[in-house]
Tab-separated table of C-alpha atoms and ligand atoms in Angstrom:
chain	number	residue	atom	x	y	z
A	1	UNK	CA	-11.873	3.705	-3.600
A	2	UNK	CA	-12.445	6.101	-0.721
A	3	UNK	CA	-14.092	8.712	-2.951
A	4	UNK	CA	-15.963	5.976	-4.993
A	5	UNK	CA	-17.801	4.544	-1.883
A	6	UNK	CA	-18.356	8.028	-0.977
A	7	UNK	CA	-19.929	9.176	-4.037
A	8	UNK	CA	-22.045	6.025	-4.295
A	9	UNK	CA	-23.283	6.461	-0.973
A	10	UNK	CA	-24.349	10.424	-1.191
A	11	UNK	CA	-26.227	8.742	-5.069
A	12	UNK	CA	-27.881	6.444	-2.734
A	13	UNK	CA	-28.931	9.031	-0.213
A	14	UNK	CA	-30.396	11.368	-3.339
A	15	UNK	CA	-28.029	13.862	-3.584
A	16	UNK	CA	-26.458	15.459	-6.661
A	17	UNK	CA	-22.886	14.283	-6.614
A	18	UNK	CA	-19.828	15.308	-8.777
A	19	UNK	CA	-16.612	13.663	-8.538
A	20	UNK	CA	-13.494	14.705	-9.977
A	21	UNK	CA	-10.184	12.514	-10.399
A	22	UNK	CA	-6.790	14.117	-11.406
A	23	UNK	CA	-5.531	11.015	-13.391
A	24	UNK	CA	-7.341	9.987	-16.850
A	25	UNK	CA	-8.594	6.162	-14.817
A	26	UNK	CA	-10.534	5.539	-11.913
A	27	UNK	CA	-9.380	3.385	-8.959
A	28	UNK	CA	-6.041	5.451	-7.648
A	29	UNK	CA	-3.636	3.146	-6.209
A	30	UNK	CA	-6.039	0.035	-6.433
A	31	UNK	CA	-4.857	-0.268	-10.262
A	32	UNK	CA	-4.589	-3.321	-12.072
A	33	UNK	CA	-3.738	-3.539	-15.917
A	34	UNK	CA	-2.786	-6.041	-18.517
A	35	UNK	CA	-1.175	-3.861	-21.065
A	36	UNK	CA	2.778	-4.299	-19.632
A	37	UNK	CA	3.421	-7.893	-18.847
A	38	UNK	CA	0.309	-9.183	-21.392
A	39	UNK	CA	-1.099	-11.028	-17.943
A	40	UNK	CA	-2.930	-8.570	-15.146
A	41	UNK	CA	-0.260	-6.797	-12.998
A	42	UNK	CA	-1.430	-4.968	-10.350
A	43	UNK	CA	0.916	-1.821	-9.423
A	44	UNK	CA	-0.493	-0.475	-6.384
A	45	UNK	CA	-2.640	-3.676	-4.013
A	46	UNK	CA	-2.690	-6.929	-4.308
A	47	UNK	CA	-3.464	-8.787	-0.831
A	48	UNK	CA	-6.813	-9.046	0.299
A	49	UNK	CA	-5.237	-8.949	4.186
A	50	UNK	CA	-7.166	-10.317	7.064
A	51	UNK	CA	-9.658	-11.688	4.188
A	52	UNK	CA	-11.760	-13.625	6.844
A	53	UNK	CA	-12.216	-10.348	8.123
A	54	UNK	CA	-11.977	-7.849	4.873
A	55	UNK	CA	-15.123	-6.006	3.865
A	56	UNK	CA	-13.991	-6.237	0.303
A	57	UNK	CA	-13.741	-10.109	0.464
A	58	UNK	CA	-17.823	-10.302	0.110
A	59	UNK	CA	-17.648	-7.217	-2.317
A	60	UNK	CA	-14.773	-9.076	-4.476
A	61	UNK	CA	-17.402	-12.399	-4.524
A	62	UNK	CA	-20.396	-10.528	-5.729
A	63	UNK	CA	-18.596	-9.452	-9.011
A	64	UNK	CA	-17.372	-12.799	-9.492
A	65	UNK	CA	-13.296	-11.475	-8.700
A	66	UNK	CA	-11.596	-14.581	-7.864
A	67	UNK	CA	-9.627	-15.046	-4.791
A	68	UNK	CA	-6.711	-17.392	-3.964
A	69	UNK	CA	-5.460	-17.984	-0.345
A	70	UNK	CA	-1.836	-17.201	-0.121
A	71	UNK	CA	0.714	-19.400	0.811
A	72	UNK	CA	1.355	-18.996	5.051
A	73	UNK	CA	4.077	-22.286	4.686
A	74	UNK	CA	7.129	-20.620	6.266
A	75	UNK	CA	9.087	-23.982	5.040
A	76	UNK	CA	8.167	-23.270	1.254
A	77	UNK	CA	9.537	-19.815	1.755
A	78	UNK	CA	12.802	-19.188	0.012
A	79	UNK	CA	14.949	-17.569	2.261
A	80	UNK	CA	18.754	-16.108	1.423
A	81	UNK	CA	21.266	-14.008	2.762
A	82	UNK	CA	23.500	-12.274	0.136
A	83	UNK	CA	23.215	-15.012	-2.553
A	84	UNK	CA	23.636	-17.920	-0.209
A	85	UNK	CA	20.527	-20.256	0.463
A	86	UNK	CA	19.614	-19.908	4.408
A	87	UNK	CA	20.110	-23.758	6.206
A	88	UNK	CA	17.027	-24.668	8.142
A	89	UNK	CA	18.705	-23.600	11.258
A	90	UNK	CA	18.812	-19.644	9.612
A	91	UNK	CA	15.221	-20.711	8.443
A	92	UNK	CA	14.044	-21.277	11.759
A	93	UNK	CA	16.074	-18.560	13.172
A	94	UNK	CA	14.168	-15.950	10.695
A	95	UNK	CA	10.893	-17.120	11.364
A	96	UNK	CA	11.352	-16.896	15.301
A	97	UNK	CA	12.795	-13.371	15.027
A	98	UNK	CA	9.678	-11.972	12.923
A	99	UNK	CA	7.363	-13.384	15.620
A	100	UNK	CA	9.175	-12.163	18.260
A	101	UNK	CA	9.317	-8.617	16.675
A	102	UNK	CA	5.639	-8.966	16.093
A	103	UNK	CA	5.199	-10.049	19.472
A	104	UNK	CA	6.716	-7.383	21.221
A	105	UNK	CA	5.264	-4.955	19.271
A	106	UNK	CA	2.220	-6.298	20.585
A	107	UNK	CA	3.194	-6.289	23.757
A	108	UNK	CA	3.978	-2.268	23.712
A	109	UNK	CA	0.320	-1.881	22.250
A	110	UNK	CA	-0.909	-3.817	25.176
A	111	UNK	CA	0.595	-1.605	27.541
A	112	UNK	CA	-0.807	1.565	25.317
A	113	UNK	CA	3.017	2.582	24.186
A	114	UNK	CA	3.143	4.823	21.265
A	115	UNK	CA	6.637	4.327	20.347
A	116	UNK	CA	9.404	3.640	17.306
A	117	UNK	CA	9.168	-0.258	16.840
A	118	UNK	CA	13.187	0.082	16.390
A	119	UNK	CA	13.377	-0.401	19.592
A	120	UNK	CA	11.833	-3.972	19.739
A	121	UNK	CA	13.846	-5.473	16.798
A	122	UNK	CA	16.058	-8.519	17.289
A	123	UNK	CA	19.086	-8.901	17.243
A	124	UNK	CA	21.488	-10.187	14.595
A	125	UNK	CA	20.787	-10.906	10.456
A	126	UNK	CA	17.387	-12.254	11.105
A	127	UNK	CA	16.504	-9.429	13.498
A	128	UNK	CA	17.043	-7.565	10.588
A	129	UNK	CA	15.303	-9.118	7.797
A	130	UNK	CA	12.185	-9.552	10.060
A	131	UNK	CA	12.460	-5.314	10.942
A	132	UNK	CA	12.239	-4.815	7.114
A	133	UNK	CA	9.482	-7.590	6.549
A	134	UNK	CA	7.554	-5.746	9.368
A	135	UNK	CA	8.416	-2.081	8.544
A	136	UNK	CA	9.724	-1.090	4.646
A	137	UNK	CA	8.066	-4.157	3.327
A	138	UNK	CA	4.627	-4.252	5.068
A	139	UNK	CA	4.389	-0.664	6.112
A	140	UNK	CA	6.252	1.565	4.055
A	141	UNK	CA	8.774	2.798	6.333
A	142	UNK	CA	12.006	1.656	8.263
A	143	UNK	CA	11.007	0.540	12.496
A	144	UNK	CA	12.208	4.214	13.687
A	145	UNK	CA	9.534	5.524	11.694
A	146	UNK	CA	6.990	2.825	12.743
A	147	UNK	CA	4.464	3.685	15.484
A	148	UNK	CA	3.645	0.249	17.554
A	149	UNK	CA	-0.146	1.796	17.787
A	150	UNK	CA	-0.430	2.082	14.353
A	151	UNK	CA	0.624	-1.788	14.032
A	152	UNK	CA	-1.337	-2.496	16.648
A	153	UNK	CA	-4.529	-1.009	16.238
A	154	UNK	CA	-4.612	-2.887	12.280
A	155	UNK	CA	-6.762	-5.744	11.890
A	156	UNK	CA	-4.658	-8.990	11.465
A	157	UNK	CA	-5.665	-12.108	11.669
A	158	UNK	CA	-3.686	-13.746	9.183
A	159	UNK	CA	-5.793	-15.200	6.307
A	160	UNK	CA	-3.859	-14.000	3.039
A	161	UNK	CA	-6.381	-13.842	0.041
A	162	UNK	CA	-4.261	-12.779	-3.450
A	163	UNK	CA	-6.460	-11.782	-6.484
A	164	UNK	CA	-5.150	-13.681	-9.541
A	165	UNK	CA	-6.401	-11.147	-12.280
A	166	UNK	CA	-5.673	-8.074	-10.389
A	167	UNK	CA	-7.485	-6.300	-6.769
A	168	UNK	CA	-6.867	-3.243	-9.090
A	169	UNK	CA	-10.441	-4.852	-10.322
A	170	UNK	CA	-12.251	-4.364	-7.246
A	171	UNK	CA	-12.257	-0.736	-7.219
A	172	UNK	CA	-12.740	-0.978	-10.816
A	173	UNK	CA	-15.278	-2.778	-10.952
A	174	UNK	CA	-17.108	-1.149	-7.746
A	175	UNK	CA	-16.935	2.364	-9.604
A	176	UNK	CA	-17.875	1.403	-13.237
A	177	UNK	CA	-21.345	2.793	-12.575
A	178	UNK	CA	-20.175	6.279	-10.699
A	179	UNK	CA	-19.904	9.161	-13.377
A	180	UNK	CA	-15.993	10.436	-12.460
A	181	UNK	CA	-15.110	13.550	-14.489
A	182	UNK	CA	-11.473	12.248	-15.276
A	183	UNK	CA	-8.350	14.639	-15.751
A	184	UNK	CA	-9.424	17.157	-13.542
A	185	UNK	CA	-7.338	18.293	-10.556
A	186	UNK	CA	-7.951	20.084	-7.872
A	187	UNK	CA	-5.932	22.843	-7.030
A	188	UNK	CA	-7.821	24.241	-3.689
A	189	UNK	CA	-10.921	24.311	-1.692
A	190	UNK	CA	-12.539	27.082	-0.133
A	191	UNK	CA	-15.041	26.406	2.619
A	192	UNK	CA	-17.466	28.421	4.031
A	193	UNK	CA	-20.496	27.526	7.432
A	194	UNK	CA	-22.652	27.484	3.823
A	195	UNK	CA	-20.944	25.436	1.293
A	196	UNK	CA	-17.646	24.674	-0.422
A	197	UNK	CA	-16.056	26.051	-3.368
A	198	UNK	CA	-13.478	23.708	-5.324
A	199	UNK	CA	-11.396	25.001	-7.465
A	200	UNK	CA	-10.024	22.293	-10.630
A	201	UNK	CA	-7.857	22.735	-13.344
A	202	UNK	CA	-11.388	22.389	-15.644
A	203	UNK	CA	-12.881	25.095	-13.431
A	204	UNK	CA	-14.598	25.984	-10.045
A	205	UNK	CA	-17.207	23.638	-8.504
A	206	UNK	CA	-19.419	25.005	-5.964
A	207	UNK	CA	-21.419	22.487	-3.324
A	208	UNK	CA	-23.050	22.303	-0.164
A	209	UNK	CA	-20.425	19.691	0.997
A	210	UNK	CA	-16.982	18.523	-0.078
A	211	UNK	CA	-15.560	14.870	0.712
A	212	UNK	CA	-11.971	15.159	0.267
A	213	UNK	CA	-9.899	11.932	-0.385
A	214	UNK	CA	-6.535	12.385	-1.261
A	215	UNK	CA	-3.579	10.370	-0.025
A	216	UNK	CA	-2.098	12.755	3.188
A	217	UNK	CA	0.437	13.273	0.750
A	218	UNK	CA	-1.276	15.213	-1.473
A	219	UNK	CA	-3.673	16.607	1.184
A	220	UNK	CA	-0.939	18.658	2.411
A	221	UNK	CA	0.071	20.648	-0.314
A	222	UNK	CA	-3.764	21.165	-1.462
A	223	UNK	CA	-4.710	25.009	-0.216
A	224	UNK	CA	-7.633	25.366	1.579
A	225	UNK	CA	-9.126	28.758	2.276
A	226	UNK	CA	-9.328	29.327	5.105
A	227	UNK	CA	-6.687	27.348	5.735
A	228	UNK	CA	-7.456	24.319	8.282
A	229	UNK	CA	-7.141	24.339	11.643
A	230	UNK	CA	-4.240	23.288	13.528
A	231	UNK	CA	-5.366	20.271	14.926
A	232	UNK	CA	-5.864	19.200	11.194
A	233	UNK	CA	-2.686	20.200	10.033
A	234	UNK	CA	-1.171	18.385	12.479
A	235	UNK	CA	-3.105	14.928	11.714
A	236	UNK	CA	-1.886	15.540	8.185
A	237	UNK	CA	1.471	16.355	8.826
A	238	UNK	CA	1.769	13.250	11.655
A	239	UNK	CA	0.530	11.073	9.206
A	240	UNK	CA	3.126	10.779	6.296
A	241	UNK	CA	3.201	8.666	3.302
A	242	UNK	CA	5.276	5.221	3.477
A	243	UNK	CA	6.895	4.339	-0.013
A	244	UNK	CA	6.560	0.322	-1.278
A	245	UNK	CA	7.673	0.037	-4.533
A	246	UNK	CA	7.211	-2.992	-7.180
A	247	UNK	CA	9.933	-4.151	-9.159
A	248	UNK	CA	9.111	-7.058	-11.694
A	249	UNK	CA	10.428	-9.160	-14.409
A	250	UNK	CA	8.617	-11.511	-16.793
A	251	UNK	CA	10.408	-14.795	-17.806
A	252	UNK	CA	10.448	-16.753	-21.128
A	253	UNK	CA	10.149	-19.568	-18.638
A	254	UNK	CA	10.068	-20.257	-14.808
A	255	UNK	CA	13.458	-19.806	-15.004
A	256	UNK	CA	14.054	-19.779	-11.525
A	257	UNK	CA	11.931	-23.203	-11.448
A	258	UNK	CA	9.692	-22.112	-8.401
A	259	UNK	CA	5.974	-23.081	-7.686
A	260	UNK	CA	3.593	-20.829	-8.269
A	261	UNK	CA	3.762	-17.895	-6.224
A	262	UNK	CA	6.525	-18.941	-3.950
A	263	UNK	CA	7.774	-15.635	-1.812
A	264	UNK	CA	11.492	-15.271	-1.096
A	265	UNK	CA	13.325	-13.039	0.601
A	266	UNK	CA	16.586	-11.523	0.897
A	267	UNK	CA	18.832	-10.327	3.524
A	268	UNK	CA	21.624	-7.886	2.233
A	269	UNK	CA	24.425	-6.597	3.578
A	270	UNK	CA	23.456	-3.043	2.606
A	271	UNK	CA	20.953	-2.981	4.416
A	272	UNK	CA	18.187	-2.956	1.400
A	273	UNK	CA	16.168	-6.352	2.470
A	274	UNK	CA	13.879	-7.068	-0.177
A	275	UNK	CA	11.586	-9.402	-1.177
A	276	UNK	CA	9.983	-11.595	-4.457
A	277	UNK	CA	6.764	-13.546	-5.162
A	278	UNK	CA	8.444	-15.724	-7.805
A	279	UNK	CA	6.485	-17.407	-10.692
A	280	UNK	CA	3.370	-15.302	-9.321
A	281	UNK	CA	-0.119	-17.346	-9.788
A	282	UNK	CA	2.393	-19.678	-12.390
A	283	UNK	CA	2.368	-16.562	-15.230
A	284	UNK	CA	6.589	-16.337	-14.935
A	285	UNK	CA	6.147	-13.075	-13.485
A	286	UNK	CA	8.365	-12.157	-10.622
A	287	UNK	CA	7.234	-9.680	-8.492
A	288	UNK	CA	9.338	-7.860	-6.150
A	289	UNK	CA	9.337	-5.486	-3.598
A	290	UNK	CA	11.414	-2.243	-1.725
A	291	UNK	CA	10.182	-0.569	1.379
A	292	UNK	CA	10.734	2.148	3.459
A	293	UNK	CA	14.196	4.533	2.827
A	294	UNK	CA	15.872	2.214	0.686
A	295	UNK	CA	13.033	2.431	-1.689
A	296	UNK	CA	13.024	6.014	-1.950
A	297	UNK	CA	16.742	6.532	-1.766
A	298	UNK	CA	15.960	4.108	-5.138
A	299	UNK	CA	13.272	5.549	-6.871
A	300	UNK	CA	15.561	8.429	-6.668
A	301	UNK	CA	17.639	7.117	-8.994
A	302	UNK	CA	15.433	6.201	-12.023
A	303	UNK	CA	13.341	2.922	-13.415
A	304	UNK	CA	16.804	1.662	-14.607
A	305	UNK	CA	18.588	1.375	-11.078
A	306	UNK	CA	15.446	0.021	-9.689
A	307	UNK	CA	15.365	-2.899	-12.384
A	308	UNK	CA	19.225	-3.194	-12.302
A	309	UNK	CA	19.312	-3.590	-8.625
A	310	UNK	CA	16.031	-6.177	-8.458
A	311	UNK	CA	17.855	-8.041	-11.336
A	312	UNK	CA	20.713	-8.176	-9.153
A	313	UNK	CA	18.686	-10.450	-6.321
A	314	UNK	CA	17.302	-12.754	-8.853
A	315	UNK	CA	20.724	-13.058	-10.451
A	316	UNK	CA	22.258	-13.749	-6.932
A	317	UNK	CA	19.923	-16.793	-6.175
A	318	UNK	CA	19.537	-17.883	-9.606
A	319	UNK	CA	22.836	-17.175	-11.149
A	320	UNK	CA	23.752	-14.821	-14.181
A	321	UNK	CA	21.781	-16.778	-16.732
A	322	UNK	CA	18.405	-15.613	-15.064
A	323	UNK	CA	18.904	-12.118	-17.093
A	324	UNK	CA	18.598	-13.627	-20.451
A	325	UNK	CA	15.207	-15.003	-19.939
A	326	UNK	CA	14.098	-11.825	-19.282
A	327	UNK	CA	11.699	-10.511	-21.594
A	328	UNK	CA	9.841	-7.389	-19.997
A	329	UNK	CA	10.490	-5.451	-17.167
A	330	UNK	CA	8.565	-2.751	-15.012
A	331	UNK	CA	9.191	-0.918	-11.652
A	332	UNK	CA	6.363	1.398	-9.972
A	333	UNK	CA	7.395	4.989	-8.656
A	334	UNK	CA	4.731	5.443	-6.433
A	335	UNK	CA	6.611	8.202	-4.455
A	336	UNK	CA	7.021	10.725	-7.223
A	337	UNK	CA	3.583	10.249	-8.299
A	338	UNK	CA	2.087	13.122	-8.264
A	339	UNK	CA	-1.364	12.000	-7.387
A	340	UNK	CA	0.001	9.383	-4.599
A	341	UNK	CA	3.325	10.914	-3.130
A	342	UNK	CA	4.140	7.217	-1.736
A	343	UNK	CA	2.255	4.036	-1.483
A	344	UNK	CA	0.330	4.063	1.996
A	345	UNK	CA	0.552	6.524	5.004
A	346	UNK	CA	2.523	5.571	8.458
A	347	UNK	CA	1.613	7.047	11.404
A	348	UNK	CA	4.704	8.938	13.258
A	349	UNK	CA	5.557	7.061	16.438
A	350	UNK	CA	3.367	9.126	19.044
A	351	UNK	CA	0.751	9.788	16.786
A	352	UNK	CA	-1.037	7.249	15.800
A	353	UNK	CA	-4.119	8.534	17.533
A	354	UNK	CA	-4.018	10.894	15.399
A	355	UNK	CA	-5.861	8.971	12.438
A	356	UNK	CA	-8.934	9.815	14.559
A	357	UNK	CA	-8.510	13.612	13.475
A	358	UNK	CA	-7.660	12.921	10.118
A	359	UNK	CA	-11.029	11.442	9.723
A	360	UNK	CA	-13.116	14.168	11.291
A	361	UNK	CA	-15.173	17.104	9.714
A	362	UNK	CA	-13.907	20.458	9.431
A	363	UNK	CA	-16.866	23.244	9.780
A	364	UNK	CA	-19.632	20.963	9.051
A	365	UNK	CA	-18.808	21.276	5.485
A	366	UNK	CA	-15.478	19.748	4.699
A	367	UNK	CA	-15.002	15.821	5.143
A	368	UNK	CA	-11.978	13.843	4.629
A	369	UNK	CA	-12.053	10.285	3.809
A	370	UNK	CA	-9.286	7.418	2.441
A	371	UNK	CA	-7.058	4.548	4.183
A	372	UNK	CA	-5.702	7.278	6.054
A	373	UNK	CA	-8.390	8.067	8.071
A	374	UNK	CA	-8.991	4.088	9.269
A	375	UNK	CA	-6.967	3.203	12.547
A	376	UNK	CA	-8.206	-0.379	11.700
A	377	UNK	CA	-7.691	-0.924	8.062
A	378	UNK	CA	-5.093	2.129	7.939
A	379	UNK	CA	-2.995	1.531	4.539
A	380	UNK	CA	-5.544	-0.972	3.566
A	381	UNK	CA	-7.983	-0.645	0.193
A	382	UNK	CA	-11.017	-1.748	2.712
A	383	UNK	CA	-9.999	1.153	5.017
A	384	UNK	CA	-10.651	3.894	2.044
A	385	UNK	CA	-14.070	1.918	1.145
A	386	UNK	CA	-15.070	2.297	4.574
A	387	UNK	CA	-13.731	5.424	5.643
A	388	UNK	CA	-15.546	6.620	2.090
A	389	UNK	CA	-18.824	5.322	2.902
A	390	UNK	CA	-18.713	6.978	6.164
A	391	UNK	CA	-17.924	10.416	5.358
A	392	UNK	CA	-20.331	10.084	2.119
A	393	UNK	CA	-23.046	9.240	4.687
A	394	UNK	CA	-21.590	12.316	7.096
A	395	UNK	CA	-21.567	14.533	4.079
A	396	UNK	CA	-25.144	13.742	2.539
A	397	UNK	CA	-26.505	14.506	6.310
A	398	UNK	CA	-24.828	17.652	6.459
A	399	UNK	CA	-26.003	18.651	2.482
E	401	FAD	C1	2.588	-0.724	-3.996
E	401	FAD	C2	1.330	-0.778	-3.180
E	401	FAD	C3	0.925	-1.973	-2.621
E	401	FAD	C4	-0.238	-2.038	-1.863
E	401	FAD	N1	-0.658	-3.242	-1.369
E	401	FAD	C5	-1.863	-3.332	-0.754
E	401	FAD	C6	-2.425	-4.594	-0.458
E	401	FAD	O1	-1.820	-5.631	-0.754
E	401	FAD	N2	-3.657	-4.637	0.129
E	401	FAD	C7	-4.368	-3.492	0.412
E	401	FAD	O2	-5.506	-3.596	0.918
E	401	FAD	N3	-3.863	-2.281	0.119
E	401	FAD	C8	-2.639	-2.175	-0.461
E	401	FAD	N4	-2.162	-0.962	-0.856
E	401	FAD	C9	-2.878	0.240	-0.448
E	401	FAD	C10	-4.155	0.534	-1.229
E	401	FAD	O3	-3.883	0.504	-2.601
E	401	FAD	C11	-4.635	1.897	-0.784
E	401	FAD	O4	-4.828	1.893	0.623
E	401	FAD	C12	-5.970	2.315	-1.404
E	401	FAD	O5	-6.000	2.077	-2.775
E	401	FAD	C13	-6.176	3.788	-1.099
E	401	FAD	O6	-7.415	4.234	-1.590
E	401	FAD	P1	-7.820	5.732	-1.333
E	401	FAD	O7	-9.132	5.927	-1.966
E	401	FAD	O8	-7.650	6.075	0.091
E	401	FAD	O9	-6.686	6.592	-2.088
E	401	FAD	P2	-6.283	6.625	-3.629
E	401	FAD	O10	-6.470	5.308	-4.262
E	401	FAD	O11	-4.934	7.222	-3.694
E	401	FAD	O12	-7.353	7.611	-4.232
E	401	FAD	C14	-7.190	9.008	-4.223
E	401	FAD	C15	-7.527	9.529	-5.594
E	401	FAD	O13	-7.354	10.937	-5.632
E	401	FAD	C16	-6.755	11.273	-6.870
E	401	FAD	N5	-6.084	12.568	-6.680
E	401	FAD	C17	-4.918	12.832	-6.064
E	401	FAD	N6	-4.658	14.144	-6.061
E	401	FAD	C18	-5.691	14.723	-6.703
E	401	FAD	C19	-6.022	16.078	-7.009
E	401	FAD	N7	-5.251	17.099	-6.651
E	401	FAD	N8	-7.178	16.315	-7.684
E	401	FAD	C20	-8.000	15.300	-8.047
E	401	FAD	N9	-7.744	14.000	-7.782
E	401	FAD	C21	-6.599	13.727	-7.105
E	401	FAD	C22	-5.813	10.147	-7.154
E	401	FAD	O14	-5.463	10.082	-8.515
E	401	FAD	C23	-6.620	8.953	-6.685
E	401	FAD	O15	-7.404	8.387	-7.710
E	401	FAD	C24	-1.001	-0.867	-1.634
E	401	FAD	C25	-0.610	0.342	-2.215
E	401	FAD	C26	0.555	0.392	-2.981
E	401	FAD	C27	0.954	1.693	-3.611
């Protein structure tokens, strides 16, 4: 999306523009497809968040992308621990430890503390189901790898827009009339006070300007000659990748018997809190989620451990039958993705600042762009759009 809006915007401002994309489709992790389930599954985002705020909200509207408002009925949410149903006591108890994590991580921002949000979780079961709803399963990574700045400085304002037939779309959509020359990776980029050389596996592209837009991931094992400067590095390198992974099943039937898009989630003894949107826009797909170190320590181990163990939740709250109206299956491995390297980045606690560097030129030639380089819509599809269109504007001025 980043390098999309980038592109688009240098074509607007008359320049010559050529964009290359390692995989053989457009849209990165903003993919939806209909080819697994027969219904539109979206593997990388799926929440329009903050949508009364969202720059892609008016963008989704104008191609005719329908919305839905998620669910924000805490009572409708299915809550268990282990494969016991939480009492509305543990119901209420849940809820008030989320908002008081989420409160004192406010708090800290307030006071300008840069810290691990471990330190602010609550105590007891629900203290811990609310640190993985907060960190694995919203950010990517576990609370003592989760900078309070980087919470706080995102946008939320707590109007939940889902996308029925995929947010995948969006960027696809938004890029169908940008010429991407597909299956072409690059391997390094050269830079000079002239111009830029990039070097792809379909050959060497020489330009007055380069906007680079590859998850921070990625960006730090591409080689740049010379190499960048330290303050750079260090932006990349204080700016990891978070890993959310899906896991989802489609059912012969609503098996479970759950309205439409009803979210559940599980506290575990082992520590691997996860969560489901059951019977997802009433399709019999249930979609579930893994954050943070128990979804890499996962991923590790295959597709089959990852379906086994997300079979294993919906077998604990809907018994052993569930399995048998199972009919397709499909878990994303978004960390050993070669293009991706993990879902969305996560600011080290102490550096969240440091998004601000990620974002800026290097010699007047190089400029970086994606949800990594947005302290407001970090890990968000709107913060690539706009982070794109700003270093495509940047980069046409400089070209
Ligand atoms: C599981 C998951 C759930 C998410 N949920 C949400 C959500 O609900 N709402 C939301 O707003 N966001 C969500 N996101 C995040 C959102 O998808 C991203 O923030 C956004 O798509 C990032 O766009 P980008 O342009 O910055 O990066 P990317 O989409 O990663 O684009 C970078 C592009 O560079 C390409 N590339 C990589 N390496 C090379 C190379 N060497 N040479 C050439 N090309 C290369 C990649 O293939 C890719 O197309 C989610 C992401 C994941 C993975």
């Amino acid at each position: 999306m980043a390098g999309l809006a980038a592109a688009k915007t240098c074509i607007a401002a008359g320049k010559t523009v050529t964009v290359v994309e390692a995989r053989n489709r457009i849209g990165g992790r903003a993919w939806a497809e209909t080819t697994t389930f027969g219904i539109p599954y979206d593997h990388g985002c799926a929440w329009l968040h903050s949508a009364d705020a969202n720059p892609l909200t008016a963008i989704a509207k104008s191609f005719g992308i329908e919305t839905v408002p998620d669910s924000d009925d805490t009572e409708a949410w299915w809550l268990y621990d282990g494969a016991k149903e939480a009492s509305d006591d543990d119901h209420e108890a849940a809820v008030a430890a989320y908002e008081l994590l989420e409160t004192r991580i406010d708090e800290a921002g307030d006071e300008g503390l840069d810290v691990a949000a471990k330190k602010y979780q609550p105590p007891g079961k629900w203290g811990e189901l609310a640190a993985s709803l907060v960190g694995p399963l919203e950010a990517g990574v576990d609370l003592h790898d989760l900078s309070t700045m980087d919470v706080y400085n995102q946008i939320g304002t707590g109007v939940e827009w889902l996308v029925p037939g995929g947010m995948g779309n969006i960027a696809a959509r938004y890029g169908l009339d940008v010429k991407v020359q597909l299956g072409t990776r690059v391997t390094g980029v050269a830079w000079t006070g002239t111009g830029v050389k990039v070097e792809t596996t379909k050959g060497a592209i020489e330009a007055k300007a380069a906007v680079v837009t590859v998850p921070t991931g990625v960006l730090k094992t591409l080689k740049f000659t010379p190499a960048l400067p330290g303050w750079k590095r260090d932006a990349i390198g204080n700016t990891p990748m978070g890993l959310l992974n899906k896991i989802s099943f489609l059912f012969r039937e609503n098996v479970l018997e759950a309205d439409p898009t009803t979210h559940m989630s599980q506290h575990r003894a082992d520590n691997r809190h996860t969560g489901f949107l059951l019977n997802a826009f009433d399709t019999n797909l249930a979609i579930g989620f893994i954050g943070g170190d128990a979804a890499w320590q996962l991923e590790r181990l295959g597709p089959k451990a990852m379906v086994d163990f997300g079979l294993s939740v919906l077998k604990d709250i809907g018994g052993s039958e569930v399995a048998k109206a199972v009919t397709k299956t499909h878990a994303t491995r978004w960390g050993s993705d070669p293009f991706a390297l993990g879902a969305y980045s996560a600011s080290k606690p102490g550096h969240a600042k440091e998004r601000a560097n990620l974002a800026k030129p290097v010699g007047g030639r190089l400029f970086f762009a994606g949800e990594a380089c947005s302290p407001k819509w970090a890990t968000q599809l709107p913060g690539a759009w706009l982070t794109g269109i700003e270093a495509g504007t940047a980069a046409a001025a400089a070209g």
